[in-house]
């Protein structure tokens, strides 16, 4: 039985169908609110549990969800319980190059995980999970966000 009246997990109050097939996950939970307020039309808040805000709305006519990532359980739950097909994570990273400046966008070709979750969800055999070339190409072609 779920903790949140019919929600499939105790970490999320959203119901099935509340999330779009594509979710932008932000490291900063309030970043989701910023994206919603500045870029989405017709947003609906699907989750506020543990102050991890999750919204679904329209971006340029496309249904998209935006959510804070917290400690990571949400990635697993979105794939397994909510039917999400794509998650693009936006966050911060340390670098060791003077060529990379604050606010530069870095698009990773893959990510590493020693967790069993990626293997369970997408049946990856190794620990390096490739990024979606289609989503990466879209991000690379986007104009810079004004600061």
mmCIF file of C-alpha atoms in Angstrom:
data_model
loop_
_atom_site.group_PDB
_atom_site.id
_atom_site.type_symbol
_atom_site.label_atom_id
_atom_site.label_comp_id
_atom_site.label_asym_id
_atom_site.label_seq_id
_atom_site.Cartn_x
_atom_site.Cartn_y
_atom_site.Cartn_z
ATOM 1 C CA UNK A 1 0.000 0.000 0.000
ATOM 2 C CA UNK A 2 1.224 3.448 -0.867
ATOM 3 C CA UNK A 3 1.886 6.204 1.648
ATOM 4 C CA UNK A 4 0.315 8.934 -0.543
ATOM 5 C CA UNK A 5 -3.302 7.964 -1.315
ATOM 6 C CA UNK A 6 -2.903 5.875 -4.437
ATOM 7 C CA UNK A 7 0.603 6.949 -5.478
ATOM 8 C CA UNK A 8 2.780 3.974 -6.467
ATOM 9 C CA UNK A 9 5.687 4.938 -4.168
ATOM 10 C CA UNK A 10 6.161 6.547 -0.767
ATOM 11 C CA UNK A 11 8.702 9.071 -2.119
ATOM 12 C CA UNK A 12 6.327 10.669 -4.588
ATOM 13 C CA UNK A 13 2.717 11.896 -4.413
ATOM 14 C CA UNK A 14 2.263 11.828 -8.209
ATOM 15 C CA UNK A 15 -0.206 9.434 -9.760
ATOM 16 C CA UNK A 16 0.353 7.345 -12.872
ATOM 17 C CA UNK A 17 0.180 9.638 -15.877
ATOM 18 C CA UNK A 18 1.239 12.759 -13.956
ATOM 19 C CA UNK A 19 4.723 12.706 -15.494
ATOM 20 C CA UNK A 20 5.560 13.168 -19.163
ATOM 21 C CA UNK A 21 7.645 10.554 -20.992
ATOM 22 C CA UNK A 22 10.618 12.946 -20.802
ATOM 23 C CA UNK A 23 11.772 14.452 -17.510
ATOM 24 C CA UNK A 24 14.401 17.119 -16.889
ATOM 25 C CA UNK A 25 15.951 16.360 -13.480
ATOM 26 C CA UNK A 26 17.728 19.195 -11.704
ATOM 27 C CA UNK A 27 20.213 18.726 -8.889
ATOM 28 C CA UNK A 28 18.727 21.720 -7.072
ATOM 29 C CA UNK A 29 15.101 21.009 -6.062
ATOM 30 C CA UNK A 30 14.220 24.706 -6.389
ATOM 31 C CA UNK A 31 15.680 24.659 -9.891
ATOM 32 C CA UNK A 32 12.564 22.795 -11.001
ATOM 33 C CA UNK A 33 10.426 25.666 -9.757
ATOM 34 C CA UNK A 34 12.616 28.176 -11.614
ATOM 35 C CA UNK A 35 12.331 26.254 -14.900
ATOM 36 C CA UNK A 36 8.569 25.957 -14.484
ATOM 37 C CA UNK A 37 8.093 29.651 -13.721
ATOM 38 C CA UNK A 38 10.272 30.794 -16.623
ATOM 39 C CA UNK A 39 9.884 28.217 -19.398
ATOM 40 C CA UNK A 40 6.753 26.039 -19.077
ATOM 41 C CA UNK A 41 3.178 26.885 -19.929
ATOM 42 C CA UNK A 42 0.191 25.304 -18.184
ATOM 43 C CA UNK A 43 2.326 23.689 -15.448
ATOM 44 C CA UNK A 44 0.780 21.315 -12.921
ATOM 45 C CA UNK A 45 2.589 20.387 -9.699
ATOM 46 C CA UNK A 46 2.662 16.586 -9.416
ATOM 47 C CA UNK A 47 4.899 16.229 -6.363
ATOM 48 C CA UNK A 48 6.041 18.139 -3.287
ATOM 49 C CA UNK A 49 6.996 15.205 -1.053
ATOM 50 C CA UNK A 50 10.254 15.872 0.832
ATOM 51 C CA UNK A 51 10.338 19.281 -0.878
ATOM 52 C CA UNK A 52 11.304 17.606 -4.135
ATOM 53 C CA UNK A 53 9.166 19.601 -6.530
ATOM 54 C CA UNK A 54 7.918 17.871 -9.670
ATOM 55 C CA UNK A 55 5.884 19.569 -12.403
ATOM 56 C CA UNK A 56 4.494 18.702 -15.810
ATOM 57 C CA UNK A 57 3.741 21.334 -18.432
ATOM 58 C CA UNK A 58 4.365 22.389 -21.989
ATOM 59 C CA UNK A 59 7.628 23.608 -23.459
ATOM 60 C CA UNK A 60 7.225 24.834 -27.042
ATOM 61 C CA UNK A 61 4.081 22.704 -27.274
ATOM 62 C CA UNK A 62 5.774 19.519 -26.039
ATOM 63 C CA UNK A 63 4.698 17.800 -22.819
ATOM 64 C CA UNK A 64 7.659 17.687 -20.421
ATOM 65 C CA UNK A 65 8.166 17.156 -16.712
ATOM 66 C CA UNK A 66 10.697 18.925 -14.522
ATOM 67 C CA UNK A 67 11.731 17.628 -11.102
ATOM 68 C CA UNK A 68 14.438 17.959 -8.488
ATOM 69 C CA UNK A 69 16.629 14.877 -8.228
ATOM 70 C CA UNK A 70 17.385 14.722 -4.519
ATOM 71 C CA UNK A 71 19.413 11.655 -3.574
ATOM 72 C CA UNK A 72 18.580 9.674 -6.677
ATOM 73 C CA UNK A 73 15.716 7.317 -5.781
ATOM 74 C CA UNK A 74 13.463 9.329 -8.082
ATOM 75 C CA UNK A 75 15.344 8.225 -11.215
ATOM 76 C CA UNK A 76 14.578 4.599 -10.426
ATOM 77 C CA UNK A 77 10.958 5.264 -9.503
ATOM 78 C CA UNK A 78 10.250 7.395 -12.585
ATOM 79 C CA UNK A 79 11.500 4.656 -14.905
ATOM 80 C CA UNK A 80 9.972 1.703 -13.050
ATOM 81 C CA UNK A 81 6.672 3.043 -11.663
ATOM 82 C CA UNK A 82 5.756 6.047 -13.816
ATOM 83 C CA UNK A 83 6.581 4.980 -17.378
ATOM 84 C CA UNK A 84 9.154 7.711 -17.973
ATOM 85 C CA UNK A 85 11.318 6.915 -20.999
ATOM 86 C CA UNK A 86 13.938 9.711 -20.959
ATOM 87 C CA UNK A 87 15.601 11.562 -18.119
ATOM 88 C CA UNK A 88 18.038 14.398 -18.758
ATOM 89 C CA UNK A 89 19.916 15.366 -15.596
ATOM 90 C CA UNK A 90 21.094 18.919 -15.083
ATOM 91 C CA UNK A 91 23.522 19.541 -12.267
ATOM 92 C CA UNK A 92 26.966 20.617 -11.281
ATOM 93 C CA UNK A 93 30.355 18.994 -11.573
ATOM 94 C CA UNK A 94 33.910 19.777 -10.608
ATOM 95 C CA UNK A 95 36.466 20.207 -13.373
ATOM 96 C CA UNK A 96 40.225 20.366 -13.631
ATOM 97 C CA UNK A 97 40.614 22.609 -16.662
ATOM 98 C CA UNK A 98 41.005 26.367 -16.872
ATOM 99 C CA UNK A 99 39.301 26.226 -20.294
ATOM 100 C CA UNK A 100 35.944 25.474 -18.663
ATOM 101 C CA UNK A 101 34.277 28.503 -17.122
ATOM 102 C CA UNK A 102 31.420 28.976 -14.663
ATOM 103 C CA UNK A 103 28.065 28.580 -16.487
ATOM 104 C CA UNK A 104 29.599 26.525 -19.330
ATOM 105 C CA UNK A 105 27.387 23.619 -20.388
ATOM 106 C CA UNK A 106 29.019 20.209 -20.537
ATOM 107 C CA UNK A 107 27.172 17.377 -22.272
ATOM 108 C CA UNK A 108 28.399 14.004 -21.043
ATOM 109 C CA UNK A 109 28.780 11.098 -23.456
ATOM 110 C CA UNK A 110 28.159 8.589 -20.662
ATOM 111 C CA UNK A 111 27.819 8.234 -16.935
ATOM 112 C CA UNK A 112 29.208 5.726 -14.464
ATOM 113 C CA UNK A 113 27.220 3.878 -11.841
ATOM 114 C CA UNK A 114 28.043 0.979 -9.568
ATOM 115 C CA UNK A 115 24.365 0.736 -8.628
ATOM 116 C CA UNK A 116 22.210 -2.123 -9.872
ATOM 117 C CA UNK A 117 19.349 0.259 -10.795
ATOM 118 C CA UNK A 118 20.546 1.095 -14.346
ATOM 119 C CA UNK A 119 21.073 -2.579 -15.067
ATOM 120 C CA UNK A 120 17.575 -3.422 -13.833
ATOM 121 C CA UNK A 121 15.889 -0.610 -15.765
ATOM 122 C CA UNK A 122 17.611 -0.680 -19.128
ATOM 123 C CA UNK A 123 19.519 -3.954 -18.947
ATOM 124 C CA UNK A 124 22.992 -2.424 -19.258
ATOM 125 C CA UNK A 125 25.731 -4.983 -18.769
ATOM 126 C CA UNK A 126 28.515 -2.641 -17.664
ATOM 127 C CA UNK A 127 28.876 0.314 -15.377
ATOM 128 C CA UNK A 128 29.123 2.984 -18.107
ATOM 129 C CA UNK A 129 25.707 4.078 -19.306
ATOM 130 C CA UNK A 130 25.701 5.886 -22.661
ATOM 131 C CA UNK A 131 23.860 9.167 -23.034
ATOM 132 C CA UNK A 132 21.057 9.504 -25.571
ATOM 133 C CA UNK A 133 22.626 10.839 -28.768
ATOM 134 C CA UNK A 134 19.261 12.307 -29.794
ATOM 135 C CA UNK A 135 18.849 14.273 -26.534
ATOM 136 C CA UNK A 136 22.515 15.310 -26.502
ATOM 137 C CA UNK A 137 22.237 16.680 -30.041
ATOM 138 C CA UNK A 138 19.175 18.731 -29.050
ATOM 139 C CA UNK A 139 20.990 20.181 -26.022
ATOM 140 C CA UNK A 140 24.110 21.033 -28.053
ATOM 141 C CA UNK A 141 22.015 22.925 -30.642
ATOM 142 C CA UNK A 142 20.131 24.986 -28.037
ATOM 143 C CA UNK A 143 20.966 28.676 -27.791
ATOM 144 C CA UNK A 144 22.618 29.829 -24.576
ATOM 145 C CA UNK A 145 20.307 30.721 -21.700
ATOM 146 C CA UNK A 146 20.658 34.416 -20.872
ATOM 147 C CA UNK A 147 22.053 35.096 -17.419
#
